[in-house]
mmCIF file of C-alpha atoms in Angstrom:
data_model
loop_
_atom_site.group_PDB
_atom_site.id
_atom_site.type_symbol
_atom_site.label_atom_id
_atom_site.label_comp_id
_atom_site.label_asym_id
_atom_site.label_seq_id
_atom_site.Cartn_x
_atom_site.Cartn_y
_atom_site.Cartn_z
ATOM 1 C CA UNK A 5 15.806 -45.525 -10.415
ATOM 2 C CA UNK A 6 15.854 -41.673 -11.133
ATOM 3 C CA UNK A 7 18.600 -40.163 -9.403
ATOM 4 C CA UNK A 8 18.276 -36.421 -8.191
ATOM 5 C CA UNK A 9 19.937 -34.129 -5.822
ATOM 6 C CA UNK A 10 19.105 -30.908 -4.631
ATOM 7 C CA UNK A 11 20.603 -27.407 -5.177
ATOM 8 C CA UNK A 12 20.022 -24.907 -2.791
ATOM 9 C CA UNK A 13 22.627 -22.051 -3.845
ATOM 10 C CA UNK A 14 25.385 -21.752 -6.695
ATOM 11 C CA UNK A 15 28.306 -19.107 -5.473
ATOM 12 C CA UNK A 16 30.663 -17.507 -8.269
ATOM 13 C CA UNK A 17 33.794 -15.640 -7.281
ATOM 14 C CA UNK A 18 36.135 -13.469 -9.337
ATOM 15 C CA UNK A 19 39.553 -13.835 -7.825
ATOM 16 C CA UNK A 20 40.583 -10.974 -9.726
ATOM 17 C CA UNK A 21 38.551 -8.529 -8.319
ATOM 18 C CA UNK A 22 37.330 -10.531 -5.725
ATOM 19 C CA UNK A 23 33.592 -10.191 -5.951
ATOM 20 C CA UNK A 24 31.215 -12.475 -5.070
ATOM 21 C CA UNK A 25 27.783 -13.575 -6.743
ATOM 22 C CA UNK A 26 25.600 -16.079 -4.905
ATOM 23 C CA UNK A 27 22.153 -17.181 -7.262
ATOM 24 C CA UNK A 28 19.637 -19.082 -5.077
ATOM 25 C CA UNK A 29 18.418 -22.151 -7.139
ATOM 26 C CA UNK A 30 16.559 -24.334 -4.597
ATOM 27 C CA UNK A 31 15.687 -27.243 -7.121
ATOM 28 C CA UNK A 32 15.802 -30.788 -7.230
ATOM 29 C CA UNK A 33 18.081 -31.431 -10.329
ATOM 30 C CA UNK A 34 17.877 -34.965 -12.764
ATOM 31 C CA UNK A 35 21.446 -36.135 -12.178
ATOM 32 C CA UNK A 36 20.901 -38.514 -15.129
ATOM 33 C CA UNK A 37 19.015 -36.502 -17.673
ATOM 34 C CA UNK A 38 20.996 -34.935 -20.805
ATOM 35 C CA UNK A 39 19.047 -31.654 -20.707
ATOM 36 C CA UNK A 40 19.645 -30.760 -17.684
ATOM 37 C CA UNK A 41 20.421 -26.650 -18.175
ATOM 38 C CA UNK A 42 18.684 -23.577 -16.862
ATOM 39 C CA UNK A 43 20.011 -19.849 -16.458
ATOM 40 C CA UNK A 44 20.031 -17.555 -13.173
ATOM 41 C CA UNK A 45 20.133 -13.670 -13.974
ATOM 42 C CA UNK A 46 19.466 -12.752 -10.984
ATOM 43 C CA UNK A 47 21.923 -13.169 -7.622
ATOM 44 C CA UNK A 48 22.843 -10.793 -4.488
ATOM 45 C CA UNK A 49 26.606 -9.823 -3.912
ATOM 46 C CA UNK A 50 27.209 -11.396 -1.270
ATOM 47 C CA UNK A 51 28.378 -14.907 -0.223
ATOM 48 C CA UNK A 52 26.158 -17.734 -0.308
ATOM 49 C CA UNK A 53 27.366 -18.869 3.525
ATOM 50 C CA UNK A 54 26.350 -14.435 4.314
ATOM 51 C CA UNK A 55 23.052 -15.399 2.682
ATOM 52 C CA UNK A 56 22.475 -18.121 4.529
ATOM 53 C CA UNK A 57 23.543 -16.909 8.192
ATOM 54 C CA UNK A 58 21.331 -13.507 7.334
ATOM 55 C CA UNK A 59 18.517 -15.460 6.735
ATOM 56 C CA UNK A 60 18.479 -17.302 10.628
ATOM 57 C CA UNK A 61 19.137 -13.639 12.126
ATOM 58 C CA UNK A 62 16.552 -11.906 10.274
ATOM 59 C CA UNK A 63 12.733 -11.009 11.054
ATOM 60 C CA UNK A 64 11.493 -13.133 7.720
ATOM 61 C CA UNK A 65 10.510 -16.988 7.090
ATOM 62 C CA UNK A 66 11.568 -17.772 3.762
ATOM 63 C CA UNK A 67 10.008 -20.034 1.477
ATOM 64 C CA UNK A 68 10.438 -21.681 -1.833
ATOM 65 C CA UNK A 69 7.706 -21.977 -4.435
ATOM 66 C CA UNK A 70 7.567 -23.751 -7.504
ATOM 67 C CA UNK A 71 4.976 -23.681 -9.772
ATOM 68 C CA UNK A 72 4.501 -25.826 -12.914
ATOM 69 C CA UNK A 73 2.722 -24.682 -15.640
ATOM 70 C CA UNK A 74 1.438 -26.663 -19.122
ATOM 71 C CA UNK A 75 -0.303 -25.324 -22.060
ATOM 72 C CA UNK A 76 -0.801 -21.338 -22.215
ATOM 73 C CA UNK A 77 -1.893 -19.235 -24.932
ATOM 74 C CA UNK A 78 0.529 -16.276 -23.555
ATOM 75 C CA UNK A 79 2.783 -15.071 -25.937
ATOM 76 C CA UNK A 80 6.495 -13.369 -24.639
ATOM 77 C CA UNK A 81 5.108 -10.163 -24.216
ATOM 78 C CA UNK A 82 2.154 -10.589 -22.412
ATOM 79 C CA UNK A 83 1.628 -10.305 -18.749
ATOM 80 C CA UNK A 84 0.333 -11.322 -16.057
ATOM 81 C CA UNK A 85 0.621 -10.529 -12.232
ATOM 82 C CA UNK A 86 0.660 -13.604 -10.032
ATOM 83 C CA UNK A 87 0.698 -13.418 -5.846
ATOM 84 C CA UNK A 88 0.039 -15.793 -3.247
ATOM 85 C CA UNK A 89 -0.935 -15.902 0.463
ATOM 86 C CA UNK A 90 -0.272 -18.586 3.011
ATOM 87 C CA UNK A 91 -2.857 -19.530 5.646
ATOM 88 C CA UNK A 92 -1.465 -21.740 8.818
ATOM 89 C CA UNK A 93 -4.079 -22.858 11.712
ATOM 90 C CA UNK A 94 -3.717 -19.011 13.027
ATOM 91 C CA UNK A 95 -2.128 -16.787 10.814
ATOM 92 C CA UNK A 96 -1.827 -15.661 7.424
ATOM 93 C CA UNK A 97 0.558 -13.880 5.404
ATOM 94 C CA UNK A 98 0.126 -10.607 3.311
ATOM 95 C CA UNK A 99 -0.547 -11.324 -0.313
ATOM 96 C CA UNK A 100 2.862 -11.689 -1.706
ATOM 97 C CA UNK A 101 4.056 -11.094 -5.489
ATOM 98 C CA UNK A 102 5.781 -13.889 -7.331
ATOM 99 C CA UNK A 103 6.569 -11.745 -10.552
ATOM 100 C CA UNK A 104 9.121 -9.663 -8.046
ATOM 101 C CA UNK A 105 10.163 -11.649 -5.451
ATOM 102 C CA UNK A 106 13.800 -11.227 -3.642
ATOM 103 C CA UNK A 107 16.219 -12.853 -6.045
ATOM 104 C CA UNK A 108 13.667 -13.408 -9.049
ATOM 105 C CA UNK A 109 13.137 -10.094 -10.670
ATOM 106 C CA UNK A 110 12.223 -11.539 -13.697
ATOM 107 C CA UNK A 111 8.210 -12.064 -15.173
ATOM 108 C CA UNK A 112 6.575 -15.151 -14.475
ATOM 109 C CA UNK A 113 7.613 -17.676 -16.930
ATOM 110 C CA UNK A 114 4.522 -19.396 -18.496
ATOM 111 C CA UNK A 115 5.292 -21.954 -21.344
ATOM 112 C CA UNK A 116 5.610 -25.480 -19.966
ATOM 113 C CA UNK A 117 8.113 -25.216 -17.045
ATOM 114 C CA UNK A 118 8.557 -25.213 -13.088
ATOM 115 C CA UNK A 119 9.184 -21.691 -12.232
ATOM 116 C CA UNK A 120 10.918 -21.326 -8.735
ATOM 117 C CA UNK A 121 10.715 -18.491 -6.560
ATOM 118 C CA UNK A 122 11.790 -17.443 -3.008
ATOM 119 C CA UNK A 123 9.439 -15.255 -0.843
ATOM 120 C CA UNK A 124 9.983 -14.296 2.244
ATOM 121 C CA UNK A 125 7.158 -12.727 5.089
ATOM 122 C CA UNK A 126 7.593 -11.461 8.529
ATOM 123 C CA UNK A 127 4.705 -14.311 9.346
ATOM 124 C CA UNK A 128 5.678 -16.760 11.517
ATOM 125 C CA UNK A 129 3.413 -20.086 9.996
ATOM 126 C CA UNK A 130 4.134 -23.634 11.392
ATOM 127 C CA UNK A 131 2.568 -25.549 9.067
ATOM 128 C CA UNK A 132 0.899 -24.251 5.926
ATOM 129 C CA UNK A 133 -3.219 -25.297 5.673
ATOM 130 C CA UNK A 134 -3.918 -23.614 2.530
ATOM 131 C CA UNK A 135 -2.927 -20.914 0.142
ATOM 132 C CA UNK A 136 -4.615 -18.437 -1.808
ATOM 133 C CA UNK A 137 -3.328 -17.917 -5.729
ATOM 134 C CA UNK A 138 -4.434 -14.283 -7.177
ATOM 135 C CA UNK A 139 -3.695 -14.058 -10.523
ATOM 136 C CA UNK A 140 -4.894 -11.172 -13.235
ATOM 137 C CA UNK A 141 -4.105 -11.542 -16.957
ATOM 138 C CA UNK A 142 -3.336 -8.313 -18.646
ATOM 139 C CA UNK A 143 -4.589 -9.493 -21.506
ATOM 140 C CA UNK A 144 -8.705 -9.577 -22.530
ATOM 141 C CA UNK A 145 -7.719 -13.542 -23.986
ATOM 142 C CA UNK A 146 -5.317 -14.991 -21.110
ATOM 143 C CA UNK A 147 -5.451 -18.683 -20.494
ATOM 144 C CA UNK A 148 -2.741 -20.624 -18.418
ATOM 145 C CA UNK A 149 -2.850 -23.637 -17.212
ATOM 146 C CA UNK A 150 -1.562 -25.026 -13.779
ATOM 147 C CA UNK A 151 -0.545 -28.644 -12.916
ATOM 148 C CA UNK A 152 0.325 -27.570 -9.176
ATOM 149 C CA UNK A 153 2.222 -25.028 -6.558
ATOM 150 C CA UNK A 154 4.551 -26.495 -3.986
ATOM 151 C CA UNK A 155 5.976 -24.797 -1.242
ATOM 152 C CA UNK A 156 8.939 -25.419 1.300
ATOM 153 C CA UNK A 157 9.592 -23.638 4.210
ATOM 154 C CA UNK A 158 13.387 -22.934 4.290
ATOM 155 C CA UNK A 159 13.300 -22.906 8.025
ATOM 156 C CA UNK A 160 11.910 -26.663 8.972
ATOM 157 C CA UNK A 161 12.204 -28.072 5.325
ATOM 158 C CA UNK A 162 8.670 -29.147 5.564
ATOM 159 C CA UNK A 163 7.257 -29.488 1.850
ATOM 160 C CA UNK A 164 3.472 -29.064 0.904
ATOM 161 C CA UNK A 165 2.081 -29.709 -2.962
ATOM 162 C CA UNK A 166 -1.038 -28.194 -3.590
ATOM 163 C CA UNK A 167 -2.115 -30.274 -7.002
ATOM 164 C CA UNK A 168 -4.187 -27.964 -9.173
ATOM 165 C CA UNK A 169 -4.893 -29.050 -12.776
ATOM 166 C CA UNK A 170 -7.113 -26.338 -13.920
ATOM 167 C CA UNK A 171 -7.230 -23.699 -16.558
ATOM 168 C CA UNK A 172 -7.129 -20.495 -15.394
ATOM 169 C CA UNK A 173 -8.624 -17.626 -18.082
ATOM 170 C CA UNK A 174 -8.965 -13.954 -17.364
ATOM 171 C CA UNK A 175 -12.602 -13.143 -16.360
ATOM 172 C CA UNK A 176 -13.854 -9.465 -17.473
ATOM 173 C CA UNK A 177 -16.449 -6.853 -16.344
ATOM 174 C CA UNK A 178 -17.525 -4.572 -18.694
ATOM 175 C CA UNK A 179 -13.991 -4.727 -20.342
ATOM 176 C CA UNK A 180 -12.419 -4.064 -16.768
ATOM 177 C CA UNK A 181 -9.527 -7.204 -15.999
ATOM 178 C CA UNK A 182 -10.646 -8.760 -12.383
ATOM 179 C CA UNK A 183 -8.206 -10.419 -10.654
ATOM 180 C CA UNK A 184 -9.111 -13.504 -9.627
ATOM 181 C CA UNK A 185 -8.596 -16.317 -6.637
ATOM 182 C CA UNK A 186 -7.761 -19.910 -6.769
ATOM 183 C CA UNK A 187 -7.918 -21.000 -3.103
ATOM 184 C CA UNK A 188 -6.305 -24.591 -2.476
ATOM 185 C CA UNK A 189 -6.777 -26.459 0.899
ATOM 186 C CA UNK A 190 -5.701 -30.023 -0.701
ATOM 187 C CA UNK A 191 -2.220 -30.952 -0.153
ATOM 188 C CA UNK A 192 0.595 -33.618 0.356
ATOM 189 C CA UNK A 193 3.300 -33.404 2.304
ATOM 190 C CA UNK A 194 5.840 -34.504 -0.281
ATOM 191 C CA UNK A 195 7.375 -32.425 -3.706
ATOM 192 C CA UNK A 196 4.992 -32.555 -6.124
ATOM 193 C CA UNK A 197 7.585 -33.677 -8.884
ATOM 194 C CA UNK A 198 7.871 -37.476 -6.416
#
């Protein structure tokens, strides 16, 4: 039986100087597996426990998304801008930006991972019924391909995987990139790595 736990925020302090670095990692972690390493580069100066208490007084829902990707033709230096909308029974949120998100500043990884980010929207949503996935390549050749998106809402804990297995490729007109929608309205309430 796979054994796995799951890591919401690792703190570092400096007793020296006494400053604080809290990363937000919100992934279930492989107790048992022998490659079990990833880096954080980004983190906020503050406690985790400020982070936390901040979030409950503040006028955003926060959400973790994690996205696994296969197969891509991308190579390091190529781009391409990735953003996603939520739709509950009512609302929606604004199209948010997963290539600069709150903690992640970094470029949406590509080659055969989970990427995890944290959003956040001033859109109170419920339940989540669907979500839209823009992407745009910045390259004429792009191809990516996506296994599925799963989202958890940081403020009940309720989890929704949106399978996807598709290849996405960068449509053009007359040598102008389009950015393109994936809308998904298919889900299970459970992680998509059960």
């Amino acid at each position: 039986m796979n054994q796995i736990w799951f890591c919401d925020f690792v703190e570092l302090k400096n007793l020296q100087t006494n400053q604080t670095k809290c990363f937000s990692v919100h992934q279930w972690l492989d107790k048992i597996s022998d490659n079990m390493h990833f880096s954080m580069t980004n983190y906020q100066t503050i406690s985790c426990d400020d982070k936390r208490y901040n979030r409950n007084i503040s006028n955003y829902y926060y959400y973790t998304v994690r996205i696994k990707t296969n197969q891509t033709n991308l190579l390091p230096n190529d781009f391409i801008h990735i953003s996603l909308k939520l739709f509950g029974k009512i609302h929606q949120t604004e199209q948010i930006q997963l290539d600069q998100t709150i903690d992640n500043q970094q470029a949406f990884h590509r080659n055969n991972s989970i990427d995890t980010f944290e959003i956040r929207t001033p859109t109170k949503l419920n339940s989540i019924e669907k979500i839209e996935f823009y992407y745009e390549f910045q390259i004429n050749y792009g191809k990516l391909s996506l296994e599925w998106i799963e989202i958890t809402n940081l403020s009940n804990g309720i989890i929704s995987c949106f399978p996807i297995n598709r290849i996405l490729t960068q449509l053009n007109n007359n040598n102008k990139r389009i950015q393109q929608i994936l809308t998904l309205n298919e889900f299970n309430n459970k992680s998509c790595s059960d």
